Amino acid sequence: MDIDSKLATHLQTIPRSGIRDFFELVIGRDDVISLGVGEPDFATPWSIREAAIYSLEKGETSYTSNLGLLSLREKISEYVDDFFHVSYDAHSEVLITVGVSEALDLALRALLNPGDEVIYHEPCYVSYSPSIVMAHGVAVPVATTKEDGFSLKPNALAAAITSKTKIVMLNFPTNPTGAVASKEDLEGIAKLCVEHDLIVLSDEIYSELRYDEQEHVSIATLPGMRDRTILLHGFSKAFAMTGFRLGYACAPAPLIEAMMKIHQYGILCAPITSQAAALEALSGGHNLYAPMKNEYHQRRDFLVGRLNGMGIDCHCPGGAFYVFPDIRRFGLSSKDFALGLLEAEQVAAVPGDAFGKSGEGFLRCCYATGMDDLKAAMDAMERYIGTLS
Ligand SMILES: Cc1ncc(COP(=O)(O)O)c(C=O)c1O
């Protein structure tokens, strides 16, 4: 049987992830220092793990409400009010999902008709374009530049809007650049969304991980935006809970209701053990993630300092745990640079074009890696570029 011909046509247009391709070269090699994988190098804080264990000990092994435990939705509503300064009703405006990944997929599938366009800023998280295509939408990337701090500029957004645009997807702080949008840029974007009656999907998964004291501004707080924004957040990054697979969406009730329809038939509910763990994460809040955040902050400063010091231009990202140095001056493609670094020095970083065409000429280095490895990786990078110039 020709299985390929049986596969859904829209799936065939989706390429394999560039990260996966690259990391298949690294798998099984324990001589490699990896700056590749975008997940915390810390184990989940002990009190959170203990809460999960205790929940199991108590025999909490059932399904929960489709929306998630009411006690957790109430805690999320309080946390979001306090942290993002926007309020949502725990009964009808909060949906607990299997990571932000599921929330993103639900939102796109709940909103898109075939041919609807979704604008997003690029370089971006690898799953955005495939998720849009899998929901039968049309992915419309808008390139951002190092010169603009990789923020989405309102005029660039305006130029991409057509009569078919339905959603604008935002992700600040950004994976892979660490970019943070200014309040002015967000206000300009919000104004356009109101003018053109667009929905905003705002993936704020890295919002706790901002450095330099600046306050996180959620677009949902800007005039006219709460009722047209789906705010996505989760536990994977700040609380180092990637394996718990827990996220949530906050939005006006009709949007949550529509996402719920897909969630209840496809997933039923997020795992109860993870929900028990998340309750503890939100009770501990800032105190639990602050030590990790302090460590990331030091690592960011170290990496930016070393890269610029060796002549690799690297903007100082305001958040997340990535730096995105500019390697264009070496005259190699991102992929060739990264492959060369891997072969010569056994250091793995992700070629920037894995995050979209506008990432070409850059490299993503994740600093959710211990300081000793970061030091060794930077020494290796300096030796490697010495062989290029
Ligand atoms: C921007 C962004 N959104 C969403 C996700 C997925 O997160 P989760 O583990 O909550 O599914 C990631 C993971 O790397 C990410 O970087």
CSV table of C-alpha atoms and ligand atoms in Angstrom, one decimal, residues 38-39 98-102 104 124-125 127-128 171 173-175 203 205-206 233-237 241-242 245-247 321-322 364, ligand 1:
chain,number,residue,atom,x,y,z
A,38,GLY,CA,14.7,24.9,25.3
A,39,GLU,CA,13.9,23.6,28.7
A,98,VAL,CA,-1.9,19.9,28.4
A,99,GLY,CA,0.8,22.5,28.1
A,100,VAL,CA,0.6,25.8,26.3
A,101,SER,CA,1.0,23.5,23.2
A,102,GLU,CA,-2.5,22.2,23.6
A,104,LEU,CA,-2.4,27.0,21.2
A,124,CYS,CA,9.4,32.3,16.3
A,125,TYR,CA,8.7,29.1,18.2
A,127,SER,CA,5.4,25.0,16.2
A,128,TYR,CA,3.5,28.2,15.2
A,171,ASN,CA,5.0,35.8,21.9
A,173,PRO,CA,9.4,37.3,25.7
A,174,THR,CA,10.1,35.5,22.5
A,175,ASN,CA,11.5,32.1,21.8
A,203,ASP,CA,1.6,33.3,24.2
A,205,ILE,CA,4.8,31.5,28.6
A,206,TYR,CA,8.1,33.2,29.4
A,233,HIS,CA,0.4,30.7,29.9
A,234,GLY,CA,1.7,27.6,31.7
A,235,PHE,CA,4.0,26.0,34.1
A,236,SER,CA,6.8,24.6,31.9
A,237,LYS,CA,9.3,27.4,31.9
A,241,MET,CA,7.7,21.8,35.0
A,242,THR,CA,8.0,20.8,31.3
A,245,ARG,CA,2.6,19.1,30.7
A,246,LEU,CA,0.4,21.8,32.1
A,247,GLY,CA,-0.8,25.1,30.7
A,321,PHE,CA,16.5,31.8,28.4
A,322,TYR,CA,17.9,32.3,24.9
A,364,ARG,CA,20.0,30.2,19.1
B,1,LIG,C1,7.0,30.2,22.9
B,1,LIG,C2,6.6,28.8,23.4
B,1,LIG,N1,5.3,28.5,23.5
B,1,LIG,C3,4.9,27.3,23.9
B,1,LIG,C4,5.8,26.3,24.2
B,1,LIG,C5,5.3,25.0,24.7
B,1,LIG,O1,5.1,24.9,26.0
B,1,LIG,P1,4.4,23.8,26.9
B,1,LIG,O2,5.5,23.0,27.5
B,1,LIG,O3,3.6,24.5,27.9
B,1,LIG,O4,3.5,23.0,25.9
B,1,LIG,C6,7.2,26.6,24.1
B,1,LIG,C7,8.1,25.5,24.5
B,1,LIG,O5,9.3,25.6,24.2
B,1,LIG,C8,7.6,27.8,23.7
B,1,LIG,O6,8.9,28.2,23.6
